[in-house]
Amino acid sequence: MARNSVSLPTSADGWLPPWPHPLISTKLGPPHYAGPLVPRDRLYPLLELGLQRRLTLLRAAAGFGKTTLLAQWRQVLLERGIPVAWLSLDEEDDEPSQFLAYVAATLGEAARGALGAPRLFQEPGTPVPVKAVIASLINDLATLGRQIVLILDDYQRLANPAIHEAVSRLLLHAPANLQLIIASRGEPPLPLSRLRAEDQLVVLDAAELRFVPAEGEHFLRHHAPCSLTPAQVQQVHAATEGWVAGLQLFAISLRGQADASGFSRAFSGRSRAISAYLEQTVFTRLSQPTVEFLMRTALLERLCAPLCETVTGVSDGQAMLESLEAQQLFLQPLDEEGRWFRYHRLFAEFLQFRLQREHPTEIPLLHQRACDWFSAQGLWAEAVRHALAAGNESRAIELVQRCARRLVEGGGIPLLLGWLNRLPPEALHGEPRLRLDLAWALTLSYRLDEARRLLDELAADAALAAELRADLHAAQALHAAFSDDSAQALAQGYACLASQPPAGAWARGVTGNVLRYACVHAGRFAELGSLPSPGPAQEGTRSDAFQAVYCQVLLGQGEWKQGRLGEAAKHYRGAFRLAAEALGAHSTAAALAACFVADLCYEWNETERVRPLLEQRFEVIDEACPVDAVLRAYRALARTLALAGEPGDAHSLLSRAQQLGQSRRWPRLEAVCLAERLRLSVERDEIAEAERLLFRLQSVQLRPAAERCAASEIQQHYELGKARLLLAKGEYTLAVRLIESQLEQLHGSGFRYQALRHRILLARALDSAGLRDKALRCLERALSASAPAGLVRSFVDEGGRIRLLLEELQSFLRRRPHSLIPLTYLDHLLAAFARTAPAAAPAAGALLEALSLREHDILSLIARGLSNKEIARVLDISLETVKWHLKNLYGKLGVASRTQAVHRARSLGLLG
């Protein structure tokens, strides 16, 4: 039976009695607020979306400012001339007749008497059909001729199914000019799935409603009794998690405090104001078993029914959690199924404080029970955390040993390193396997000096078990590869295979990739296909997927170096697709593949694709990608920037990469950056700067290796940089000799791509030296070899002298009956030299018509700075759908990034 129901006929038979009592007028408007309110302008665009939908749902626990926000939004709408009907609900409204009477009344008032539905309740003695009221409202609203908004506040107070059915009917059949806004502490039983599928729903939950730091700072500036520093505001905001009520309690409790700084630092669930508030408003109405359950589960960072039963000893954990959720006791669901939850931070701290005060001796036991439960489920992270909290060091080490390698392989390295930092160093002395796992983790985190010390200690341990030797060689090989020491990586990698690691072992797959890297740089291309392959990306861990992507990238790199760019493209693009499908478009694996795809796009003159591939990924590239990926990303984008007339930005980007190379001790990256900066300086006729850069480049050189390896490329960069500087200074004969010497060293090595680039530069040098016929023969040979690969920028970047040579060759080859060089390729090259004006941008009016409603929504949200994930949550669509719309939006605006899209839209007046 409905709460507070009266003994009148209800919708059980589909009829309502006429409403006999006067309505309370104060329910038809928002509460009055004294004092300044925090501006919530950042949320208005989200609410604006709701004006084009049937329903906007504000869904959050008590104290998140739902009512205040809607009161502010109501005022905005009224100032724009949009009528707003408001209804503040309470338990007395959980009766269909009263509820619909109020809805009809508030809509009638907003419509200034233009609705007939309110009169249905004024006919004495005549029952009114529910459907008749809804139909009357719908028909009247349809003929209103203007937009109207209905706000139902505190909807969670209603439980009567007949009311939910009536609201559902109104939603599904409402005319386009009615928009409904509902504020509730939970998800109401309305047809949300259907509305979502029809793109008629906008949702704002606690994530949007909680105060952002700027809003918290505004609130405290106006309500705190004394001024606070930015650091203090940040501390309070972190403690309250943007919970408005928590900030209010802090401001109240700050009164009379002599030390605002100390109080803001110490403010937590243990603070007197929070404790008093929770004691008086929450705990006084709870049963003792509920209080005991809350306290004993407060030490859990996340909780579910079986875990709570193990920790507390209760037998009805699920019922208890459902009861807590129904009572809105600061219990936040963590999944759609309602299995996992967590407490609000302040509430958890309050409970932990009370547990410490009332049951201090139970705390280690509670942690130990939690540890045992998580361990039995294979949830090692929580198990270790609780073992450490229980003070059980030996149990913690045992658990870490069981999951350390899994964490290394699966990407949980920060967690593993965090645990090991909490254990005394001597605890690891007798644990060689755990120390080896630590060495892997340090290497994969690019903490290479620490990893080297640990690996050297293990290598010197004569008692190291034989089964660990292969793993040690694999770790040493990876360390060498991450240090860009391809010669050492080759030696250690083959030592690992000689130790015969088990087939399918993760370390064996890693070693296969390390050897691919080393063989690519040694020119041992024939060995690439016979090396161990990583596990299938679709079946293994995230690390297996990364290794599969990296394997494809390395195979592509081998093809690239041999001048087979078409084959390289298949590997690179396959790697990028695999990364996006298995790990996501923003994963490290996707960033890795994007570096090589961008390099390919630049060479093929698809320069408009370089920025979109790289600009949003540099944080991941800097943090987690190997040197070959990093240097390609920075070089491709720097060249693209220079081509776009932004040489200053190109220099800055290369300087940034150079600093990264110094910090990582990657001399090859430093050499690439210096060589690129030198090339840019020569092009701008800055000879003194180019000479300075060449001197610095010379200082990066290492001693020549006995065999070709990654470090050998440093000498090539130096020699080419020197040749470019000689050409700029008019010393053409010396430049020719230097380039010919380099070509002779590359002859027969298999590095055909690099040889082609040398040959193109040699043609330019020969022509500059007055050897036109020799230059033409040299360039013709380069064209013949590069046509199958489709090289473009390698020619175009060498400038006008190469263009003139190509034009002369084109004229000559047209007269030749049979040519090995496709004339279409030559035409394509010459077309790339032409400076074509960009296509005219579409007019703003055309764009307004071209953009869909959803694209308008997404454009306005990215202008507000929302991430793709936040946009998906607000619009209640999938992340992939957001990405799909963004792609279409970029295409229509003719841009390649979020920043460009917003700038373009504003210039056309598409954004307010």
mmCIF file of N, CA and C in Angstrom, residues 5 22 54 261 298 351 388 452 459 479 507 511 598 624 710 729 750 898:
data_model
loop_
_atom_site.group_PDB
_atom_site.id
_atom_site.type_symbol
_atom_site.label_atom_id
_atom_site.label_comp_id
_atom_site.label_asym_id
_atom_site.label_seq_id
_atom_site.Cartn_x
_atom_site.Cartn_y
_atom_site.Cartn_z
ATOM 1 N N SER A 5 -1.391 6.888 2.338
ATOM 2 C CA SER A 5 -2.530 6.881 1.433
ATOM 3 C C SER A 5 -3.815 7.202 2.168
ATOM 4 N N PRO A 22 -7.549 22.040 -0.433
ATOM 5 C CA PRO A 22 -6.773 23.106 -1.076
ATOM 6 C C PRO A 22 -5.320 22.678 -1.237
ATOM 7 N N ARG A 54 13.070 14.696 -23.921
ATOM 8 C CA ARG A 54 11.865 14.598 -23.095
ATOM 9 C C ARG A 54 12.182 14.647 -21.603
ATOM 10 N N SER A 261 44.464 26.776 9.023
ATOM 11 C CA SER A 261 45.315 25.876 8.249
ATOM 12 C C SER A 261 45.321 24.481 8.854
ATOM 13 N N ALA A 298 33.677 -0.535 7.573
ATOM 14 C CA ALA A 298 34.225 0.757 7.148
ATOM 15 C C ALA A 298 35.678 0.664 6.715
ATOM 16 N N LEU A 351 33.177 6.387 10.387
ATOM 17 C CA LEU A 351 32.948 5.029 10.881
ATOM 18 C C LEU A 351 34.239 4.407 11.418
ATOM 19 N N LEU A 388 48.923 -6.154 5.015
ATOM 20 C CA LEU A 388 49.800 -5.100 5.514
ATOM 21 C C LEU A 388 49.122 -4.301 6.624
ATOM 22 N N ARG A 452 69.093 -2.072 -12.958
ATOM 23 C CA ARG A 452 70.414 -2.629 -13.289
ATOM 24 C C ARG A 452 71.124 -3.152 -12.034
ATOM 25 N N ALA A 459 72.548 -11.679 -11.074
ATOM 26 C CA ALA A 459 73.470 -12.369 -11.990
ATOM 27 C C ALA A 459 74.701 -12.881 -11.246
ATOM 28 N N HIS A 479 66.007 -4.986 -20.304
ATOM 29 C CA HIS A 479 66.680 -3.815 -19.746
ATOM 30 C C HIS A 479 67.610 -3.198 -20.793
ATOM 31 N N ALA A 507 57.821 -14.401 -20.574
ATOM 32 C CA ALA A 507 59.186 -13.901 -20.769
ATOM 33 C C ALA A 507 59.737 -14.322 -22.130
ATOM 34 N N THR A 511 61.069 -11.782 -24.896
ATOM 35 C CA THR A 511 62.405 -11.952 -25.472
ATOM 36 C C THR A 511 62.340 -11.975 -26.996
ATOM 37 N N ALA A 598 52.018 7.451 -37.840
ATOM 38 C CA ALA A 598 52.234 8.875 -38.131
ATOM 39 C C ALA A 598 53.479 9.077 -38.987
ATOM 40 N N ALA A 624 55.672 5.921 -21.532
ATOM 41 C CA ALA A 624 55.681 4.465 -21.627
ATOM 42 C C ALA A 624 56.207 3.873 -22.921
ATOM 43 N N ALA A 710 71.828 -0.285 -32.965
ATOM 44 C CA ALA A 710 71.050 0.952 -32.888
ATOM 45 C C ALA A 710 71.958 2.167 -32.767
ATOM 46 N N LYS A 729 76.871 25.841 -46.928
ATOM 47 C CA LYS A 729 78.035 26.728 -46.961
ATOM 48 C C LYS A 729 78.705 26.729 -48.336
ATOM 49 N N GLY A 750 71.127 -4.031 -46.539
ATOM 50 C CA GLY A 750 69.686 -4.274 -46.445
ATOM 51 C C GLY A 750 68.906 -3.060 -46.000
ATOM 52 N N ARG A 898 40.139 18.445 -30.955
ATOM 53 C CA ARG A 898 39.110 19.116 -30.159
ATOM 54 C C ARG A 898 39.329 20.630 -30.164
#
